[in-house]
Amino acid sequence: MEALIVAHGLQKYFGTFHVLQDIDFSIRKGEVVCIIGPSGSGKSTFLRCINQLESIEGGYVSVDGEIAGYRRDGNHLYPLSDREIARQRQSVGMVFQRFHLFPHRTVLENIIEGPVGVQKRRKQQCTEEARALLKRVGLAHKADAYPGELSGGQQQRVAIARALAMKPKAMLFDEPTSALDPELVGEVLGVMKELAATGTTMIVVTHELGFCREVADRVVFMDAGRIIETGTPAEILENPTNPRVKSFISAVL
Amino acid sequence: MSDTRLADPGQFVVVPRRKIGTKILALVFITMLILLARAFWLGDIAWSYVGENLFSKAVMAGVVNTIIMTFCAMALGILLGVLAAVMRMSDNPVLRSVSVGYIWLFRGTPALLQLLLWFNLALIFPTIGIPGLFSLRTVDVMTPFVAAFLGLGIQQGAYTAEVVRAGILSIDKGQTEAALSIGMTKLRATLKIVLPQAMRVIVPPIGNETIGMVKLTSLASVIQYSEVLRSVEDIYYVNSRVIELLIVAAMWYMAVVTVLSIAQMYIERYFSKGWGASGRNETTPAPQTTVEEAA
């Protein structure tokens, strides 16, 4: 099957610091890929490049055949306008480490903001879909609450519903459980497992190796801005060959 | 140690502190207030003039004009302020420079001077318009109202821009990113997601500036706009009861400011929606940033 998201020769700098070095990556439709690695290895930055929250200095990212941020004409790339980039972003949902729900909107308003405000779909239908999504993440009774009234785990589940409401082709998770109290991690991972089981294409940056082992089709290990190993969870987590991977896994477990 | 451990809690009696200092201080201030009131009472003030003029037609018209000018100038100021703040934070270097230039220019000169410049615009541009389309005589266009409106509103915008920018900067960058991630453009994210939240930070200083504007409109008396101060001046030029009529004006300013202060409280409560458990627990707003301009 053809790849849904592709990164090829991706280069990214913060000033003179080479954050992402020559990243080659691809994910097929319906696949779940976990990205693991030490802090500062560029995992989150890579995820943000896919969603164009970061600019890239070399190479390209493409989502469903469209090069991110550009219109391709033969071998010429023409930068897209703000509006067109916004349209491209709609095909990829993003879940942030610190949720970033809109605190001045209720849970339901958070979820329908995208479909109604941006996609201009009918409010009544979107509201029904939003309620169905809330039910799916187990928060049907919190539709009219404000984010400030929810626990971290509940907020993150709403954030997942908000991203799903856009009907994205793929979902990106940027350390979705790292800001949560340990007892709340399970409820968020539970929702993500359900998403994975129903065929959602997912890229998950995480430190939850148990989740990787259980859910991931592939695990990617990043260190110092490079992908240094890729393989099945068994290959990476049980029998790592690379010494850097080996020491990381043993330190985390 | 063994004493208190065994004592029966019921046997203690709490003796309140006596706070002698506070009582003496209160006494001193009350005495001073009485003396001050007495001085005013015995002073050569004809209080009947205050009563007569407080609700006179001319003064009331002045009050209404002051309120209208405050409202119009602040509306223009907030509009320009938001525009300049959003431009200042845009990626476009041209928009950024225009905004910086605007703030620099209109914050750099006194409001009174700007009013005089607008009012006397006819001296350098006898007519204004678009060549070939229409043309108007500047003296007809630049009435005292228009000059005061432009002068006060435009300089207010320069201050408000900084207040709005501070408000926008106070909102976590993650809010913008979350808005972008659901397909909003940067402009839409700023207007729909960031600004409404920034209002919580912006409203107290804007309230402060609105109250400042009530008093700043008195400058317009210099260019013959008949607000409160101008209207009492017109009266005391005739009857020479200067202090009495200034007291009338002072009373009206204080009345308007008091009403606005109360309104500000309600507006702040509205914009704190979704903050804290119910949004109602918040008792004291953040300390007001005082952006007092030289009048």
Coordinates of C-alpha atoms in Angstrom, one line a residue:
Chain A
M1 CA 0.0 0.0 0.0
E2 CA 1.2 3.5 -0.7
A3 CA 2.6 5.7 2.0
L4 CA 0.2 8.3 3.5
I5 CA 2.9 10.5 5.1
V6 CA 6.4 10.7 3.8
A7 CA 9.4 12.7 5.0
H8 CA 12.5 12.6 2.7
G9 CA 15.9 14.1 3.5
L10 CA 14.3 16.4 6.1
Q11 CA 16.6 19.0 7.6
K12 CA 15.7 21.4 10.4
Y13 CA 17.8 23.9 12.2
F14 CA 17.2 26.0 15.3
G15 CA 19.7 28.8 14.6
T16 CA 22.9 26.9 14.0
F17 CA 21.7 23.8 15.9
H18 CA 21.0 20.9 13.5
V19 CA 17.8 19.5 15.1
L20 CA 16.7 17.1 12.4
Q21 CA 19.4 15.6 10.2
D22 CA 18.4 13.9 7.0
I23 CA 15.2 12.2 8.2
D24 CA 13.6 9.6 6.0
F25 CA 10.3 8.3 7.2
S26 CA 7.0 7.0 5.9
I27 CA 3.8 5.6 7.3
R28 CA 1.1 3.7 5.4
K29 CA -2.7 4.2 5.9
G30 CA -3.9 2.5 9.0
E31 CA -0.4 2.0 10.4
V32 CA 0.6 3.0 14.0
V33 CA 4.1 4.2 14.4
C34 CA 5.7 5.0 17.8
I35 CA 8.7 7.4 17.9
I36 CA 10.8 6.9 21.0
G37 CA 14.2 8.3 22.1
P38 CA 15.8 10.6 24.7
S39 CA 14.7 14.2 25.3
G40 CA 16.1 16.6 22.8
S41 CA 16.4 14.0 20.1
G42 CA 14.1 15.9 17.8
K43 CA 11.0 13.6 18.1
S44 CA 8.5 16.4 18.9
T45 CA 10.1 18.7 16.4
F46 CA 9.7 16.1 13.7
L47 CA 6.1 15.7 14.5
R48 CA 5.6 19.5 14.4
C49 CA 7.2 19.6 11.0
I50 CA 4.6 17.2 9.6
N51 CA 1.9 19.6 10.8
Q52 CA 3.9 22.6 9.6
L53 CA 4.1 24.1 13.0
E54 CA 7.8 24.3 12.3
S55 CA 9.5 25.4 9.1
I56 CA 11.9 23.0 7.5
E57 CA 15.2 24.0 5.9
G58 CA 15.7 21.1 3.6
G59 CA 14.0 18.0 2.1
Y60 CA 10.3 17.7 2.2
V61 CA 7.3 16.3 4.0
S62 CA 4.3 15.1 2.0
V63 CA 0.8 14.1 3.2
D64 CA -1.4 12.0 0.9
G65 CA 0.7 13.0 -2.1
E66 CA 0.7 16.8 -1.4
I67 CA 4.0 18.4 -0.4
A68 CA 3.5 20.3 2.8
G69 CA 3.6 24.0 2.4
Y70 CA 4.2 24.0 -1.4
R71 CA 2.4 23.5 -4.6
R72 CA 4.3 21.3 -6.9
D73 CA 4.6 22.0 -10.6
G74 CA 7.1 19.6 -12.2
N75 CA 10.3 20.3 -10.4
H76 CA 9.2 23.7 -9.2
L77 CA 7.8 24.2 -5.7
Y78 CA 5.6 27.3 -5.1
P79 CA 5.0 28.4 -1.4
L80 CA 1.4 28.2 -0.4
S81 CA -0.6 31.0 1.2
D82 CA -1.6 31.0 4.8
R83 CA -5.1 29.9 3.8
E84 CA -3.9 26.9 1.7
I85 CA -1.5 25.8 4.5
A86 CA -4.4 25.9 6.9
R87 CA -6.3 23.7 4.5
Q88 CA -3.4 21.2 4.4
R89 CA -3.2 21.1 8.2
Q90 CA -6.8 20.0 8.4
S91 CA -5.8 16.6 7.0
V92 CA -3.6 15.9 10.0
G93 CA -4.9 16.0 13.6
M94 CA -2.6 16.9 16.4
V95 CA -2.7 16.1 20.1
F96 CA -0.4 18.1 22.3
Q97 CA 1.4 17.3 25.5
R98 CA -0.3 20.0 27.4
F99 CA -3.7 19.6 25.8
H100 CA -4.2 23.3 24.8
L101 CA -8.0 23.2 24.9
F102 CA -9.5 26.6 24.5
P103 CA -10.3 27.6 28.1
H104 CA -13.0 30.1 27.2
R105 CA -15.1 27.6 25.3
T106 CA -17.0 24.6 26.6
V107 CA -16.0 21.1 25.8
L108 CA -18.6 20.9 23.0
E109 CA -17.6 24.3 21.6
N110 CA -14.0 23.2 21.6
I111 CA -14.9 20.2 19.5
I112 CA -17.1 21.9 16.9
E113 CA -14.9 25.0 16.5
G114 CA -13.0 23.2 13.7
P115 CA -15.8 21.6 11.8
V116 CA -18.2 24.5 12.0
G117 CA -15.9 27.5 12.2
V118 CA -13.2 26.3 9.8
Q119 CA -14.8 23.6 7.6
K120 CA -18.1 25.5 7.5
R121 CA -20.2 22.4 8.0
R122 CA -23.7 22.4 9.4
K123 CA -23.7 23.1 13.1
Q124 CA -26.5 20.7 14.0
Q125 CA -24.7 17.8 12.3
C126 CA -21.4 18.7 13.8
T127 CA -22.9 18.8 17.2
E128 CA -24.3 15.3 16.8
E129 CA -20.9 14.1 15.6
A130 CA -19.2 15.9 18.5
R131 CA -21.5 14.2 21.0
A132 CA -20.8 10.8 19.4
L133 CA -17.0 11.5 19.7
L134 CA -17.4 12.5 23.3
K135 CA -19.2 9.2 24.0
R136 CA -16.4 7.4 22.2
V137 CA -13.8 9.0 24.6
G138 CA -16.1 8.4 27.5
L139 CA -17.0 12.0 28.3
A140 CA -20.6 12.3 27.0
H141 CA -21.6 13.9 30.3
K142 CA -19.0 16.7 30.2
A143 CA -20.2 18.4 27.0
D144 CA -21.1 21.6 28.7
A145 CA -18.2 21.8 31.1
Y146 CA -15.3 24.2 30.7
P147 CA -11.8 22.7 30.3
G148 CA -10.8 24.2 33.6
E149 CA -13.3 21.9 35.4
L150 CA -11.8 18.7 34.0
S151 CA -8.9 16.6 35.1
G152 CA -5.8 16.4 32.9
G153 CA -6.8 13.0 31.6
Q154 CA -10.3 14.2 30.7
Q155 CA -8.8 17.3 29.0
Q156 CA -6.6 15.2 26.9
R157 CA -9.4 12.9 25.8
V158 CA -11.4 16.1 24.8
A159 CA -8.3 17.2 22.8
I160 CA -8.3 13.9 21.0
A161 CA -12.0 14.3 20.2
R162 CA -11.3 17.9 19.0
A163 CA -8.7 16.6 16.6
L164 CA -10.9 13.7 15.4
A165 CA -13.8 16.1 14.7
M166 CA -11.9 17.4 11.7
K167 CA -11.9 13.9 10.2
P168 CA -8.2 13.9 9.6
K169 CA -6.4 11.3 7.5
A170 CA -3.8 10.8 10.3
M171 CA -3.4 11.6 13.9
L172 CA -0.2 12.9 15.5
F173 CA 0.3 12.5 19.3
D174 CA 3.1 14.6 20.9
E175 CA 3.8 12.9 24.2
P176 CA 0.1 12.8 25.0
T177 CA 0.5 11.4 28.5
S178 CA 3.7 13.1 29.7
A179 CA 1.9 16.0 31.5
L180 CA -0.6 13.6 33.3
D181 CA -0.6 12.2 36.8
P182 CA 0.3 8.6 36.6
E183 CA -3.2 7.4 37.6
L184 CA -4.7 9.3 34.6
V185 CA -2.3 7.9 31.9
G186 CA -4.3 4.7 31.5
E187 CA -7.6 6.4 30.4
V188 CA -5.8 8.4 27.6
L189 CA -3.8 5.4 26.4
G190 CA -7.1 3.4 26.5
V191 CA -8.7 5.9 24.0
M192 CA -5.6 5.7 21.8
K193 CA -5.7 1.9 21.8
E194 CA -9.3 2.0 20.7
L195 CA -8.3 4.5 17.9
A196 CA -5.5 2.2 16.8
A197 CA -7.8 -0.8 16.8
T198 CA -10.3 0.9 14.5
G199 CA -7.7 1.6 11.8
T200 CA -6.6 5.2 12.6
T201 CA -3.3 6.1 11.1
M202 CA -1.2 7.3 14.1
I203 CA 2.2 8.7 14.8
V204 CA 2.9 8.7 18.5
V205 CA 5.8 10.3 20.2
T206 CA 5.9 8.7 23.6
H207 CA 7.9 7.4 26.6
E208 CA 5.2 4.7 27.2
L209 CA 7.1 1.6 26.0
G210 CA 4.3 -0.7 27.2
F211 CA 1.9 1.2 24.8
C212 CA 4.4 0.8 22.0
R213 CA 4.8 -2.9 22.5
E214 CA 1.1 -3.4 22.6
V215 CA -0.2 -1.1 19.9
A216 CA 2.6 -0.1 17.5
D217 CA 3.1 -1.7 14.1
R218 CA 6.6 -0.1 14.0
V219 CA 8.8 1.6 16.4
V220 CA 11.2 4.4 15.4
F221 CA 14.2 5.3 17.6
M222 CA 15.5 8.8 17.3
D223 CA 18.7 10.2 18.8
A224 CA 20.5 13.5 18.3
G225 CA 18.3 14.5 15.3
R226 CA 18.6 11.2 13.5
I227 CA 16.5 8.1 13.1
I228 CA 18.9 5.4 14.2
E229 CA 16.8 2.4 14.2
T230 CA 13.4 1.3 12.9
G231 CA 11.6 -2.0 13.4
T232 CA 8.8 -4.0 14.9
P233 CA 8.2 -3.4 18.7
A234 CA 9.8 -6.8 19.3
E235 CA 12.9 -6.0 17.3
I236 CA 13.4 -2.6 19.0
L237 CA 12.2 -3.2 22.5
E238 CA 13.2 -6.8 23.1
N239 CA 16.4 -7.3 21.0
P240 CA 17.9 -3.9 20.2
T241 CA 21.1 -4.3 18.3
N242 CA 22.3 -0.7 18.4
P243 CA 24.1 0.0 21.7
R244 CA 22.5 3.5 22.0
V245 CA 19.0 2.0 21.7
K246 CA 20.0 -0.8 24.1
S247 CA 21.1 1.6 26.8
F248 CA 18.0 3.8 26.4
I249 CA 15.6 0.8 26.7
S250 CA 17.3 -0.6 29.7
A251 CA 17.3 2.8 31.4
V252 CA 13.6 3.4 30.8
L253 CA 12.4 -0.1 31.7
Chain B
M1 CA 5.3 22.7 77.5
S2 CA 3.6 20.3 79.9
D3 CA 1.4 23.2 81.0
T4 CA -0.4 23.8 77.7
R5 CA -0.6 20.2 76.8
L6 CA -2.8 19.5 79.8
A7 CA -4.8 22.7 79.8
D8 CA -8.5 22.5 79.0
P9 CA -9.1 24.4 75.8
G10 CA -12.2 26.0 77.3
Q11 CA -10.3 27.8 79.9
F12 CA -8.5 30.3 77.6
V13 CA -10.0 33.7 76.8
V14 CA -8.6 35.6 73.7
V15 CA -8.0 39.2 74.6
P16 CA -8.2 41.3 71.3
R17 CA -5.3 43.7 70.6
R18 CA -6.1 47.3 71.4
K19 CA -4.9 48.9 68.2
I20 CA -4.3 52.3 69.8
G21 CA -2.3 53.6 66.8
T22 CA -5.2 52.9 64.4
K23 CA -7.6 54.8 66.5
I24 CA -5.4 57.8 66.9
L25 CA -4.7 57.9 63.2
A26 CA -8.4 57.8 62.4
L27 CA -9.0 60.6 64.8
V28 CA -6.3 62.8 63.2
F29 CA -7.7 62.2 59.7
I30 CA -11.3 62.9 60.8
T31 CA -10.3 66.1 62.4
M32 CA -8.4 67.2 59.3
L33 CA -11.4 66.4 57.1
I34 CA -13.7 68.4 59.4
L35 CA -11.3 71.3 59.2
L36 CA -11.1 71.1 55.4
A37 CA -14.9 70.9 55.1
R38 CA -15.2 73.9 57.4
A39 CA -12.7 75.9 55.3
F40 CA -14.8 75.2 52.2
W41 CA -17.9 76.1 54.0
L42 CA -16.6 79.4 55.3
G43 CA -14.7 80.1 52.1
D44 CA -16.2 82.5 49.6
I45 CA -18.2 79.9 47.7
A46 CA -21.7 80.6 46.7
W47 CA -23.1 77.1 46.9
S48 CA -26.4 78.2 45.4
Y49 CA -24.6 78.7 42.1
V50 CA -23.4 75.1 42.2
G51 CA -27.0 73.9 42.8
E52 CA -28.4 76.1 40.1
N53 CA -26.0 75.1 37.4
L54 CA -25.5 71.4 38.3
F55 CA -28.5 70.4 36.2
S56 CA -28.7 73.4 33.9
K57 CA -29.3 72.8 30.2
A58 CA -25.9 74.0 29.1
V59 CA -24.0 71.9 31.6
M60 CA -26.1 68.8 30.8
A61 CA -25.4 69.3 27.1
G62 CA -21.7 69.4 28.0
V63 CA -22.0 66.2 30.0
V64 CA -23.6 64.4 27.1
N65 CA -20.9 65.7 24.7
T66 CA -18.2 64.5 27.1
I67 CA -19.7 61.1 27.2
I68 CA -20.2 61.0 23.4
M69 CA -16.6 62.0 22.9
T70 CA -15.3 59.5 25.4
F71 CA -17.2 56.7 23.7
C72 CA -16.2 57.7 20.2
A73 CA -12.6 58.3 20.9
M74 CA -12.2 55.0 22.8
A75 CA -14.0 53.1 20.1
L76 CA -11.6 54.5 17.5
G77 CA -8.7 53.9 19.9
I78 CA -9.6 50.3 20.6
L79 CA -10.2 49.6 16.9
L80 CA -6.8 51.1 15.9
G81 CA -5.1 49.5 18.9
V82 CA -6.2 46.0 18.1
L83 CA -5.3 46.6 14.4
A84 CA -1.9 48.0 15.3
A85 CA -1.2 45.2 17.8
V86 CA -2.2 42.4 15.3
M87 CA -0.1 44.1 12.6
R88 CA 2.8 44.5 15.0
M89 CA 2.8 40.7 15.6
S90 CA 2.3 39.7 11.9
D91 CA 5.0 38.0 9.9
N92 CA 4.8 40.7 7.3
P93 CA 7.6 43.2 7.8
V94 CA 5.7 46.0 6.0
L95 CA 2.7 45.7 8.4
R96 CA 5.1 45.5 11.3
S97 CA 6.9 48.7 10.4
V98 CA 3.7 50.6 9.8
S99 CA 2.5 49.6 13.3
V100 CA 5.8 50.5 15.0
G101 CA 5.8 53.9 13.1
Y102 CA 2.2 54.7 14.1
I103 CA 2.9 54.0 17.8
W104 CA 6.1 55.9 17.7
L105 CA 4.5 59.0 16.1
F106 CA 1.3 59.3 18.1
R107 CA 2.8 58.3 21.5
G108 CA 5.6 60.8 20.9
T109 CA 3.7 64.0 21.0
P110 CA 1.2 65.5 23.6
A111 CA -2.5 64.9 23.1
L112 CA -3.1 68.7 23.3
L113 CA -0.6 69.3 20.5
Q114 CA -2.2 66.7 18.3
L115 CA -5.7 68.2 18.9
L116 CA -4.4 71.6 17.8
L117 CA -2.7 70.1 14.7
W118 CA -5.9 68.4 13.6
F119 CA -8.0 71.4 14.3
N120 CA -5.7 73.7 12.3
L121 CA -5.2 71.3 9.4
A122 CA -6.8 73.8 7.1
L123 CA -3.7 75.9 7.4
I124 CA -1.6 73.5 5.4
F125 CA -4.3 71.6 3.4
P126 CA -7.1 74.1 2.5
T127 CA -9.0 71.3 0.7
I128 CA -9.0 67.5 1.2
G129 CA -10.3 64.8 -1.1
I130 CA -9.3 62.5 -3.9
P131 CA -8.1 64.5 -7.0
G132 CA -10.7 64.2 -9.8
L133 CA -13.3 62.5 -7.6
F134 CA -14.3 65.0 -4.9
S135 CA -12.8 67.8 -2.9
L136 CA -14.0 69.4 0.3
R137 CA -12.9 72.5 2.2
T138 CA -10.9 71.4 5.2
V139 CA -12.5 74.0 7.5
D140 CA -15.9 72.5 6.8
V141 CA -14.7 69.0 7.5
M142 CA -12.5 69.6 10.5
T143 CA -15.2 70.7 13.0
P144 CA -14.3 70.7 16.7
F145 CA -15.9 67.3 17.1
V146 CA -14.0 65.7 14.2
A147 CA -10.7 67.2 15.3
A148 CA -11.2 66.1 18.9
F149 CA -12.4 62.7 17.7
L150 CA -9.4 62.1 15.4
G151 CA -6.9 63.6 17.8
L152 CA -8.0 61.7 20.9
G153 CA -8.9 58.5 19.1
I154 CA -5.7 58.2 17.1
Q155 CA -3.4 58.9 20.0
Q156 CA -5.4 56.5 22.2
G157 CA -5.0 53.8 19.6
A158 CA -1.2 54.0 20.0
Y159 CA -1.5 53.3 23.7
T160 CA -4.1 50.7 23.4
A161 CA -2.0 48.9 20.8
E162 CA 0.6 48.2 23.5
V163 CA -2.0 47.1 26.0
V164 CA -3.5 44.7 23.4
R165 CA -0.1 43.4 22.4
A166 CA 0.8 42.7 26.1
G167 CA -2.5 40.8 26.4
I168 CA -1.8 38.7 23.3
L169 CA 1.7 37.9 24.5
S170 CA 0.2 36.7 27.8
I171 CA -1.6 33.9 26.1
D172 CA 0.3 30.6 25.8
K173 CA 1.7 29.9 22.3
G174 CA 0.1 26.5 22.5
Q175 CA -3.3 28.1 22.0
T176 CA -2.3 29.4 18.6
E177 CA -0.8 26.1 17.7
A178 CA -3.9 24.2 18.7
A179 CA -6.0 26.6 16.6
L180 CA -3.6 26.2 13.6
S181 CA -3.8 22.4 14.0
I182 CA -7.5 22.5 13.5
G183 CA -7.0 24.4 10.3
M184 CA -7.4 28.0 11.3
T185 CA -5.3 30.6 9.5
K186 CA -3.0 32.7 11.8
L187 CA -5.3 35.7 11.6
R188 CA -8.4 33.7 12.5
A189 CA -6.5 32.0 15.4
T190 CA -5.6 35.4 16.7
L191 CA -9.0 36.9 16.4
K192 CA -11.1 33.9 17.5
I193 CA -8.9 32.1 20.0
V194 CA -6.2 34.3 21.4
L195 CA -7.9 37.7 21.6
P196 CA -11.0 36.6 23.5
Q197 CA -8.6 35.1 26.1
A198 CA -6.4 38.1 26.1
M199 CA -9.4 40.3 26.9
R200 CA -9.1 39.1 30.5
V201 CA -5.7 40.8 30.6
I202 CA -6.7 43.7 28.3
V203 CA -9.9 44.8 29.9
P204 CA -8.6 46.2 33.2
P205 CA -6.0 48.6 31.6
I206 CA -8.5 49.6 28.9
G207 CA -11.0 50.4 31.7
N208 CA -8.3 52.5 33.2
E209 CA -7.7 54.3 30.0
T210 CA -11.4 54.9 29.4
I211 CA -11.6 56.6 32.7
G212 CA -8.5 58.6 31.7
M213 CA -10.2 59.4 28.4
V214 CA -13.2 61.0 30.3
K215 CA -10.8 63.5 31.7
L216 CA -8.7 63.8 28.6
T217 CA -11.7 65.0 26.6
S218 CA -11.4 68.2 28.6
L219 CA -8.5 69.1 26.3
A220 CA -11.1 69.4 23.5
S221 CA -12.4 72.6 25.3
V222 CA -9.3 74.3 23.8
I223 CA -10.6 73.7 20.3
Q224 CA -14.1 74.8 21.1
Y225 CA -15.7 71.4 21.5
S226 CA -18.4 72.1 24.1
E227 CA -17.9 69.3 26.6
V228 CA -18.4 69.8 30.3
L229 CA -15.4 72.0 31.0
R230 CA -16.1 74.2 28.0
S231 CA -19.8 74.6 29.0
V232 CA -18.9 75.7 32.6
E233 CA -16.3 78.0 31.3
D234 CA -18.9 79.6 29.0
I235 CA -21.0 80.2 32.1
Y236 CA -18.3 81.6 34.4
Y237 CA -17.1 84.0 31.7
V238 CA -20.5 85.6 32.1
N239 CA -21.2 85.4 35.9
S240 CA -17.5 85.2 37.2
R241 CA -18.4 82.3 39.6
V242 CA -15.3 80.4 38.6
I243 CA -14.8 78.0 41.5
E244 CA -18.5 77.2 41.8
L245 CA -18.7 76.2 38.2
L246 CA -15.5 74.2 38.3
I247 CA -17.0 72.3 41.2
V248 CA -20.0 71.6 39.0
A249 CA -17.7 70.2 36.4
A250 CA -15.7 68.2 38.9
M251 CA -18.9 66.6 40.3
W252 CA -19.9 65.5 36.8
Y253 CA -16.5 64.0 36.0
M254 CA -16.6 62.1 39.3
A255 CA -20.1 60.9 38.6
V256 CA -19.2 59.6 35.1
V257 CA -16.0 58.0 36.4
T258 CA -17.9 56.2 39.2
V259 CA -20.4 54.8 36.8
L260 CA -17.7 53.6 34.5
S261 CA -15.8 52.0 37.4
I262 CA -18.8 49.9 38.2
A263 CA -19.4 49.0 34.6
Q264 CA -15.7 47.9 34.4
M265 CA -16.3 45.4 37.2
Y266 CA -19.1 43.7 35.4
I267 CA -17.2 43.6 32.1
E268 CA -14.2 42.0 33.8
R269 CA -16.5 39.4 35.3
Y270 CA -17.9 38.6 31.9
F271 CA -14.5 38.0 30.3
S272 CA -13.2 35.8 33.1
K273 CA -15.6 33.1 31.8
G274 CA -14.1 29.7 32.0
W275 CA -11.3 30.7 34.3
G276 CA -11.2 29.2 37.8
A277 CA -13.7 26.7 38.9
S278 CA -16.8 28.6 37.9
G279 CA -15.3 31.9 36.7
R280 CA -17.0 33.6 39.7
N281 CA -14.5 32.7 42.4
E282 CA -12.2 35.4 41.1
T283 CA -12.4 38.3 43.5
T284 CA -9.6 40.7 42.8
P285 CA -8.5 41.4 39.2
A286 CA -4.8 41.6 38.5
P287 CA -3.3 44.9 39.6
Q288 CA -4.0 47.5 36.9
T289 CA -1.2 48.4 34.6
T290 CA -1.2 52.1 34.8
V291 CA -0.4 53.6 31.4
E292 CA -0.9 57.2 32.4
E293 CA -0.1 59.6 29.6
A294 CA 0.8 63.2 30.1
A295 CA -2.2 65.3 29.4

